[in-house]
PDB file of C-alpha atoms and ligand atoms in Angstrom:
ATOM      1  CA  UNK T  27     -23.003 -42.871-124.853  1.00  0.00           C
ATOM      2  CA  UNK T  28     -25.660 -40.183-125.156  1.00  0.00           C
ATOM      3  CA  UNK T  29     -28.689 -41.524-126.918  1.00  0.00           C
ATOM      4  CA  UNK T  30     -32.237 -40.596-127.807  1.00  0.00           C
ATOM      5  CA  UNK T  31     -35.118 -42.901-128.771  1.00  0.00           C
ATOM      6  CA  UNK T  32     -37.665 -41.125-130.948  1.00  0.00           C
ATOM      7  CA  UNK T  33     -40.886 -42.380-132.521  1.00  0.00           C
ATOM      8  CA  UNK T  34     -44.663 -42.113-132.320  1.00  0.00           C
ATOM      9  CA  UNK T  35     -46.635 -43.028-129.207  1.00  0.00           C
ATOM     10  CA  UNK T  36     -47.089 -46.795-129.224  1.00  0.00           C
ATOM     11  CA  UNK T  37     -43.853 -47.551-131.104  1.00  0.00           C
ATOM     12  CA  UNK T  38     -42.425 -49.217-127.986  1.00  0.00           C
ATOM     13  CA  UNK T  39     -39.983 -46.512-126.869  1.00  0.00           C
ATOM     14  CA  UNK T  40     -40.431 -47.131-123.141  1.00  0.00           C
ATOM     15  CA  UNK T  41     -39.943 -50.896-123.409  1.00  0.00           C
ATOM     16  CA  UNK T  42     -36.925 -50.632-125.682  1.00  0.00           C
ATOM     17  CA  UNK T  43     -35.370 -47.754-123.718  1.00  0.00           C
ATOM     18  CA  UNK T  44     -35.103 -49.889-120.586  1.00  0.00           C
ATOM     19  CA  UNK T  45     -33.472 -52.763-122.499  1.00  0.00           C
ATOM     20  CA  UNK T  46     -30.997 -50.591-124.388  1.00  0.00           C
ATOM     21  CA  UNK T  47     -30.053 -48.524-121.335  1.00  0.00           C
ATOM     22  CA  UNK T  48     -29.471 -51.727-119.400  1.00  0.00           C
ATOM     23  CA  UNK T  49     -27.137 -53.061-122.072  1.00  0.00           C
ATOM     24  CA  UNK T  50     -25.038 -49.892-122.091  1.00  0.00           C
ATOM     25  CA  UNK T  51     -25.173 -49.368-118.307  1.00  0.00           C
ATOM     26  CA  UNK T  52     -26.719 -45.911-118.576  1.00  0.00           C
ATOM     27  CA  UNK T  53     -29.936 -44.505-117.089  1.00  0.00           C
ATOM     28  CA  UNK T  54     -33.099 -44.439-119.229  1.00  0.00           C
ATOM     29  CA  UNK T  55     -34.686 -41.046-118.723  1.00  0.00           C
ATOM     30  CA  UNK T  56     -38.347 -40.938-119.697  1.00  0.00           C
ATOM     31  CA  UNK T  57     -40.105 -37.595-119.392  1.00  0.00           C
ATOM     32  CA  UNK T  58     -43.490 -39.362-119.617  1.00  0.00           C
ATOM     33  CA  UNK T  59     -42.557 -41.595-116.646  1.00  0.00           C
ATOM     34  CA  UNK T  60     -41.302 -38.603-114.641  1.00  0.00           C
ATOM     35  CA  UNK T  61     -44.512 -36.691-115.349  1.00  0.00           C
ATOM     36  CA  UNK T  62     -46.654 -39.717-114.427  1.00  0.00           C
ATOM     37  CA  UNK T  63     -44.737 -40.179-111.145  1.00  0.00           C
ATOM     38  CA  UNK T  64     -45.389 -36.517-110.334  1.00  0.00           C
ATOM     39  CA  UNK T  65     -49.084 -36.928-111.147  1.00  0.00           C
ATOM     40  CA  UNK T  66     -49.315 -39.980-108.869  1.00  0.00           C
ATOM     41  CA  UNK T  67     -47.539 -38.159-106.043  1.00  0.00           C
ATOM     42  CA  UNK T  68     -49.733 -35.085-106.523  1.00  0.00           C
ATOM     43  CA  UNK T  69     -46.772 -32.672-106.757  1.00  0.00           C
ATOM     44  CA  UNK T  70     -47.329 -29.117-108.109  1.00  0.00           C
ATOM     45  CA  UNK T  71     -45.596 -30.180-111.363  1.00  0.00           C
ATOM     46  CA  UNK T  72     -47.856 -33.235-111.559  1.00  0.00           C
ATOM     47  CA  UNK T  73     -50.973 -31.119-111.094  1.00  0.00           C
ATOM     48  CA  UNK T  74     -49.898 -28.845-113.945  1.00  0.00           C
ATOM     49  CA  UNK T  75     -48.798 -31.665-116.237  1.00  0.00           C
ATOM     50  CA  UNK T  76     -51.897 -33.849-115.792  1.00  0.00           C
ATOM     51  CA  UNK T  77     -54.203 -31.455-117.562  1.00  0.00           C
ATOM     52  CA  UNK T  78     -52.036 -31.459-120.715  1.00  0.00           C
ATOM     53  CA  UNK T  79     -51.371 -35.188-120.613  1.00  0.00           C
ATOM     54  CA  UNK T  80     -55.038 -36.117-120.296  1.00  0.00           C
ATOM     55  CA  UNK T  81     -55.792 -34.057-123.413  1.00  0.00           C
ATOM     56  CA  UNK T  82     -52.964 -35.633-125.404  1.00  0.00           C
ATOM     57  CA  UNK T  83     -51.214 -32.245-125.549  1.00  0.00           C
ATOM     58  CA  UNK T  84     -47.561 -31.585-124.795  1.00  0.00           C
ATOM     59  CA  UNK T  85     -46.616 -30.189-121.421  1.00  0.00           C
ATOM     60  CA  UNK T  86     -45.228 -26.664-122.060  1.00  0.00           C
ATOM     61  CA  UNK T  87     -41.535 -26.466-122.958  1.00  0.00           C
ATOM     62  CA  UNK T  88     -40.530 -24.389-119.931  1.00  0.00           C
ATOM     63  CA  UNK T  89     -41.821 -26.998-117.481  1.00  0.00           C
ATOM     64  CA  UNK T  90     -40.430 -29.898-119.483  1.00  0.00           C
ATOM     65  CA  UNK T  91     -37.024 -28.345-120.083  1.00  0.00           C
ATOM     66  CA  UNK T  92     -36.548 -27.507-116.409  1.00  0.00           C
ATOM     67  CA  UNK T  93     -37.370 -31.069-115.457  1.00  0.00           C
ATOM     68  CA  UNK T  94     -34.912 -32.600-117.926  1.00  0.00           C
ATOM     69  CA  UNK T  95     -32.053 -30.213-117.138  1.00  0.00           C
ATOM     70  CA  UNK T  96     -32.464 -31.064-113.497  1.00  0.00           C
ATOM     71  CA  UNK T  97     -32.427 -34.804-114.262  1.00  0.00           C
ATOM     72  CA  UNK T  98     -29.378 -34.594-116.547  1.00  0.00           C
ATOM     73  CA  UNK T  99     -27.461 -32.767-113.832  1.00  0.00           C
ATOM     74  CA  UNK T 100     -27.724 -35.805-111.546  1.00  0.00           C
ATOM     75  CA  UNK T 101     -24.519 -37.779-111.187  1.00  0.00           C
ATOM     76  CA  UNK T 102     -25.741 -41.026-112.762  1.00  0.00           C
ATOM     77  CA  UNK T 103     -26.229 -39.216-116.089  1.00  0.00           C
ATOM     78  CA  UNK T 104     -22.617 -38.031-116.171  1.00  0.00           C
ATOM     79  CA  UNK T 105     -21.287 -41.010-118.123  1.00  0.00           C
ATOM     80  CA  UNK T 106     -24.192 -41.122-120.552  1.00  0.00           C
ATOM     81  CA  UNK T 107     -27.931 -41.564-120.762  1.00  0.00           C
ATOM     82  CA  UNK T 108     -30.759 -42.685-122.979  1.00  0.00           C
ATOM     83  CA  UNK T 109     -33.529 -40.136-123.423  1.00  0.00           C
ATOM     84  CA  UNK T 110     -37.017 -41.509-124.081  1.00  0.00           C
ATOM     85  CA  UNK T 111     -39.592 -38.903-125.097  1.00  0.00           C
ATOM     86  CA  UNK T 112     -37.404 -35.810-124.954  1.00  0.00           C
ATOM     87  CA  UNK T 113     -36.826 -33.669-126.995  1.00  0.00           C
ATOM     88  CA  UNK T 114     -40.242 -33.569-128.631  1.00  0.00           C
ATOM     89  CA  UNK T 115     -40.217 -30.001-129.966  1.00  0.00           C
ATOM     90  CA  UNK T 116     -37.614 -27.874-131.731  1.00  0.00           C
ATOM     91  CA  UNK T 117     -37.373 -25.616-128.681  1.00  0.00           C
ATOM     92  CA  UNK T 118     -36.520 -28.686-126.606  1.00  0.00           C
ATOM     93  CA  UNK T 119     -33.840 -29.673-129.152  1.00  0.00           C
ATOM     94  CA  UNK T 120     -32.161 -26.298-128.709  1.00  0.00           C
ATOM     95  CA  UNK T 121     -32.358 -26.503-124.918  1.00  0.00           C
ATOM     96  CA  UNK T 122     -30.742 -29.935-125.004  1.00  0.00           C
ATOM     97  CA  UNK T 123     -28.078 -28.675-127.439  1.00  0.00           C
ATOM     98  CA  UNK T 124     -27.110 -25.893-125.057  1.00  0.00           C
ATOM     99  CA  UNK T 125     -27.004 -28.236-122.108  1.00  0.00           C
ATOM    100  CA  UNK T 126     -24.828 -30.780-123.919  1.00  0.00           C
ATOM    101  CA  UNK T 127     -22.525 -28.194-125.481  1.00  0.00           C
ATOM    102  CA  UNK T 128     -21.720 -27.073-121.965  1.00  0.00           C
ATOM    103  CA  UNK T 129     -20.564 -30.619-121.265  1.00  0.00           C
ATOM    104  CA  UNK T 130     -18.609 -31.139-124.473  1.00  0.00           C
ATOM    105  CA  UNK T 131     -20.757 -32.357-127.356  1.00  0.00           C
ATOM    106  CA  UNK T 132     -24.191 -33.421-128.544  1.00  0.00           C
ATOM    107  CA  UNK T 133     -26.103 -36.674-128.828  1.00  0.00           C
ATOM    108  CA  UNK T 134     -24.026 -39.567-130.151  1.00  0.00           C
ATOM    109  CA  UNK T 135     -26.948 -41.354-131.732  1.00  0.00           C
ATOM    110  CA  UNK T 136     -30.686 -40.942-132.253  1.00  0.00           C
ATOM    111  CA  UNK T 137     -32.639 -44.156-132.801  1.00  0.00           C
ATOM    112  CA  UNK T 138     -35.903 -43.672-134.687  1.00  0.00           C
ATOM    113  CA  UNK T 139     -38.480 -46.390-134.060  1.00  0.00           C
ATOM    114  CA  UNK T 140     -40.546 -46.665-137.223  1.00  0.00           C
ATOM    115  CA  UNK T 141     -44.143 -47.930-137.060  1.00  0.00           C
ATOM    116  CA  UNK T 142     -47.235 -47.357-139.178  1.00  0.00           C
ATOM    117  CA  UNK T 143     -50.074 -45.348-137.680  1.00  0.00           C
ATOM    118  CA  UNK T 144     -52.591 -48.241-137.806  1.00  0.00           C
ATOM    119  CA  UNK T 145     -50.192 -50.488-135.927  1.00  0.00           C
ATOM    120  CA  UNK T 146     -49.502 -47.991-133.154  1.00  0.00           C
ATOM    121  CA  UNK T 147     -53.209 -47.228-132.702  1.00  0.00           C
ATOM    122  CA  UNK T 148     -53.874 -50.945-132.218  1.00  0.00           C
ATOM    123  CA  UNK T 149     -51.015 -51.242-129.734  1.00  0.00           C
ATOM    124  CA  UNK T 150     -52.192 -48.206-127.758  1.00  0.00           C
ATOM    125  CA  UNK T 151     -55.767 -49.502-127.629  1.00  0.00           C
ATOM    126  CA  UNK T 152     -54.421 -52.793-126.294  1.00  0.00           C
ATOM    127  CA  UNK T 153     -52.338 -50.936-123.701  1.00  0.00           C
ATOM    128  CA  UNK T 154     -55.489 -49.022-122.716  1.00  0.00           C
ATOM    129  CA  UNK T 155     -57.217 -52.352-122.007  1.00  0.00           C
ATOM    130  CA  UNK T 156     -54.203 -53.827-120.184  1.00  0.00           C
ATOM    131  CA  UNK T 157     -52.967 -50.836-118.173  1.00  0.00           C
ATOM    132  CA  UNK T 158     -55.805 -48.289-118.147  1.00  0.00           C
ATOM    133  CA  UNK T 159     -53.566 -45.270-118.742  1.00  0.00           C
ATOM    134  CA  UNK T 160     -55.686 -42.108-118.630  1.00  0.00           C
ATOM    135  CA  UNK T 161     -54.288 -40.820-121.964  1.00  0.00           C
ATOM    136  CA  UNK T 162     -54.915 -44.068-123.866  1.00  0.00           C
ATOM    137  CA  UNK T 163     -58.556 -43.466-124.838  1.00  0.00           C
ATOM    138  CA  UNK T 164     -59.223 -43.529-128.582  1.00  0.00           C
ATOM    139  CA  UNK T 165     -59.783 -39.757-128.963  1.00  0.00           C
ATOM    140  CA  UNK T 166     -56.697 -38.894-126.952  1.00  0.00           C
ATOM    141  CA  UNK T 167     -54.622 -41.485-128.832  1.00  0.00           C
ATOM    142  CA  UNK T 168     -55.553 -39.832-132.138  1.00  0.00           C
ATOM    143  CA  UNK T 169     -54.719 -36.410-130.733  1.00  0.00           C
ATOM    144  CA  UNK T 170     -51.342 -37.633-129.465  1.00  0.00           C
ATOM    145  CA  UNK T 171     -50.508 -39.040-132.887  1.00  0.00           C
ATOM    146  CA  UNK T 172     -51.449 -35.745-134.559  1.00  0.00           C
ATOM    147  CA  UNK T 173     -49.311 -33.778-132.120  1.00  0.00           C
ATOM    148  CA  UNK T 174     -46.429 -36.191-132.760  1.00  0.00           C
ATOM    149  CA  UNK T 175     -46.701 -35.703-136.532  1.00  0.00           C
ATOM    150  CA  UNK T 176     -46.885 -31.919-136.254  1.00  0.00           C
ATOM    151  CA  UNK T 177     -44.319 -31.220-133.569  1.00  0.00           C
ATOM    152  CA  UNK T 178     -42.003 -34.195-133.120  1.00  0.00           C
ATOM    153  CA  UNK T 179     -41.698 -35.987-136.458  1.00  0.00           C
ATOM    154  CA  UNK T 180     -39.852 -32.970-137.969  1.00  0.00           C
ATOM    155  CA  UNK T 181     -37.040 -33.573-135.449  1.00  0.00           C
ATOM    156  CA  UNK T 182     -36.146 -36.783-137.296  1.00  0.00           C
ATOM    157  CA  UNK T 183     -34.940 -34.685-140.252  1.00  0.00           C
ATOM    158  CA  UNK T 184     -32.989 -32.397-137.924  1.00  0.00           C
ATOM    159  CA  UNK T 185     -31.041 -35.321-136.475  1.00  0.00           C
ATOM    160  CA  UNK T 186     -30.641 -36.985-139.881  1.00  0.00           C
ATOM    161  CA  UNK T 187     -29.019 -33.801-141.141  1.00  0.00           C
ATOM    162  CA  UNK T 188     -26.638 -33.898-138.201  1.00  0.00           C
ATOM    163  CA  UNK T 189     -25.615 -37.429-139.221  1.00  0.00           C
ATOM    164  CA  UNK T 190     -26.623 -39.115-135.949  1.00  0.00           C
ATOM    165  CA  UNK T 191     -29.894 -40.819-136.976  1.00  0.00           C
ATOM    166  CA  UNK T 192     -30.454 -44.552-137.313  1.00  0.00           C
ATOM    167  CA  UNK T 193     -33.922 -45.893-138.188  1.00  0.00           C
ATOM    168  CA  UNK T 194     -35.181 -49.230-136.928  1.00  0.00           C
ATOM    169  CA  UNK T 195     -38.342 -51.125-137.887  1.00  0.00           C
ATOM    170  CA  UNK T 196     -40.387 -51.260-134.669  1.00  0.00           C
ATOM    171  CA  UNK T 197     -42.882 -53.874-135.886  1.00  0.00           C
ATOM    172  CA  UNK T 198     -42.509 -57.382-134.530  1.00  0.00           C
ATOM    173  CA  UNK T 199     -41.683 -59.086-131.279  1.00  0.00           C
ATOM    174  CA  UNK T 200     -40.110 -56.978-128.554  1.00  0.00           C
ATOM    175  CA  UNK T 201     -36.920 -59.077-128.523  1.00  0.00           C
ATOM    176  CA  UNK T 202     -36.512 -58.868-132.291  1.00  0.00           C
ATOM    177  CA  UNK T 203     -36.857 -55.094-132.236  1.00  0.00           C
ATOM    178  CA  UNK T 204     -34.255 -54.914-129.431  1.00  0.00           C
ATOM    179  CA  UNK T 205     -31.852 -56.989-131.554  1.00  0.00           C
ATOM    180  CA  UNK T 206     -32.384 -54.644-134.504  1.00  0.00           C
ATOM    181  CA  UNK T 207     -31.549 -51.681-132.277  1.00  0.00           C
ATOM    182  CA  UNK T 208     -28.404 -53.370-130.959  1.00  0.00           C
ATOM    183  CA  UNK T 209     -27.201 -54.191-134.437  1.00  0.00           C
ATOM    184  CA  UNK T 210     -27.927 -50.626-135.657  1.00  0.00           C
ATOM    185  CA  UNK T 211     -25.994 -49.235-132.679  1.00  0.00           C
ATOM    186  CA  UNK T 212     -23.183 -51.765-133.079  1.00  0.00           C
ATOM    187  CA  UNK T 213     -22.836 -50.753-136.716  1.00  0.00           C
ATOM    188  CA  UNK T 214     -22.526 -47.139-135.725  1.00  0.00           C
ATOM    189  CA  UNK T 215     -19.925 -47.766-133.078  1.00  0.00           C
ATOM    190  CA  UNK T 216     -17.824 -49.857-135.502  1.00  0.00           C
ATOM    191  CA  UNK T 217     -18.133 -47.210-138.185  1.00  0.00           C
ATOM    192  CA  UNK T 218     -17.095 -44.532-135.710  1.00  0.00           C
ATOM    193  CA  UNK T 219     -14.082 -46.661-134.679  1.00  0.00           C
ATOM    194  CA  UNK T 220     -13.095 -47.264-138.280  1.00  0.00           C
ATOM    195  CA  UNK T 221     -13.118 -43.580-139.189  1.00  0.00           C
TER     196      UNK T 221
HETATM  197  P1  AMP H 314     -45.032 -40.687-123.080  1.00  0.00           P
HETATM  198  O1  AMP H 314     -45.067 -41.583-121.900  1.00  0.00           O
HETATM  199  O2  AMP H 314     -43.633 -40.430-123.584  1.00  0.00           O
HETATM  200  O3  AMP H 314     -45.970 -41.097-124.172  1.00  0.00           O
HETATM  201  O4  AMP H 314     -45.548 -39.251-122.559  1.00  0.00           O
HETATM  202  C1  AMP H 314     -46.852 -39.101-122.025  1.00  0.00           C
HETATM  203  C2  AMP H 314     -47.255 -37.644-122.026  1.00  0.00           C
HETATM  204  O5  AMP H 314     -46.336 -36.878-121.204  1.00  0.00           O
HETATM  205  C3  AMP H 314     -47.210 -36.950-123.379  1.00  0.00           C
HETATM  206  O6  AMP H 314     -48.380 -37.197-124.140  1.00  0.00           O
HETATM  207  C4  AMP H 314     -47.098 -35.487-122.955  1.00  0.00           C
HETATM  208  O7  AMP H 314     -48.326 -34.978-122.471  1.00  0.00           O
HETATM  209  C5  AMP H 314     -46.150 -35.595-121.774  1.00  0.00           C
HETATM  210  N1  AMP H 314     -44.750 -35.484-122.220  1.00  0.00           N
HETATM  211  C6  AMP H 314     -43.787 -36.456-122.148  1.00  0.00           C
HETATM  212  N2  AMP H 314     -42.623 -36.007-122.656  1.00  0.00           N
HETATM  213  C7  AMP H 314     -42.838 -34.733-123.067  1.00  0.00           C
HETATM  214  C8  AMP H 314     -42.041 -33.732-123.686  1.00  0.00           C
HETATM  215  N3  AMP H 314     -40.752 -33.974-124.005  1.00  0.00           N
HETATM  216  N4  AMP H 314     -42.607 -32.531-123.954  1.00  0.00           N
HETATM  217  C9  AMP H 314     -43.872 -32.275-123.622  1.00  0.00           C
HETATM  218  N5  AMP H 314     -44.715 -33.171-123.062  1.00  0.00           N
HETATM  219  C10 AMP H 314     -44.198 -34.390-122.780  1.00  0.00           C
END
């Protein structure tokens, strides 16, 4: 199972990714988490990434692509994976395509978490109060949402055209959203079996 969770910042991708990956026994690979770990450890990659992250900008594709290709080459990703937060640009889509073609196929399913802008802003402001993430200030939140709309939202249409997209309402309790994802994925698997 090769999966991607896509949606605006604050839609709950990180939380849901862990739950879904657990259910399918595959690793959840979050580029945001990998960047944050590098920032905390003060690695050269972390030093480069921090500047972009703190501004709500995307880390350049070359840095991001190298990081993901390296992660996907690790043995635990061989039987499948759930990507959280990658790809976020068209160039990243093409890099992932090339990588997956080399290993026999593309993503099996892309789950879009759908949430209104006002809702995600409120959630991110709450997370700012609870966790104090350096990119959760109001200005940076607005910037991150703009960047998502400009650069990442168009990928939803790309995956819809490929016939791998399922959309899930991300508003509501965490457990309810997880159940919606499971039933959307279950439906897909059954349909694939029936074909
Ligand atoms: P996230 O935790 O997914 O919200 O990511 C936090 C930040 O990490 C983003 O705002 C970007 O600065 C950076 N980042 C994470 N994933 C990517 C990506 N695929 N491409 C570029 N930058 C990324």
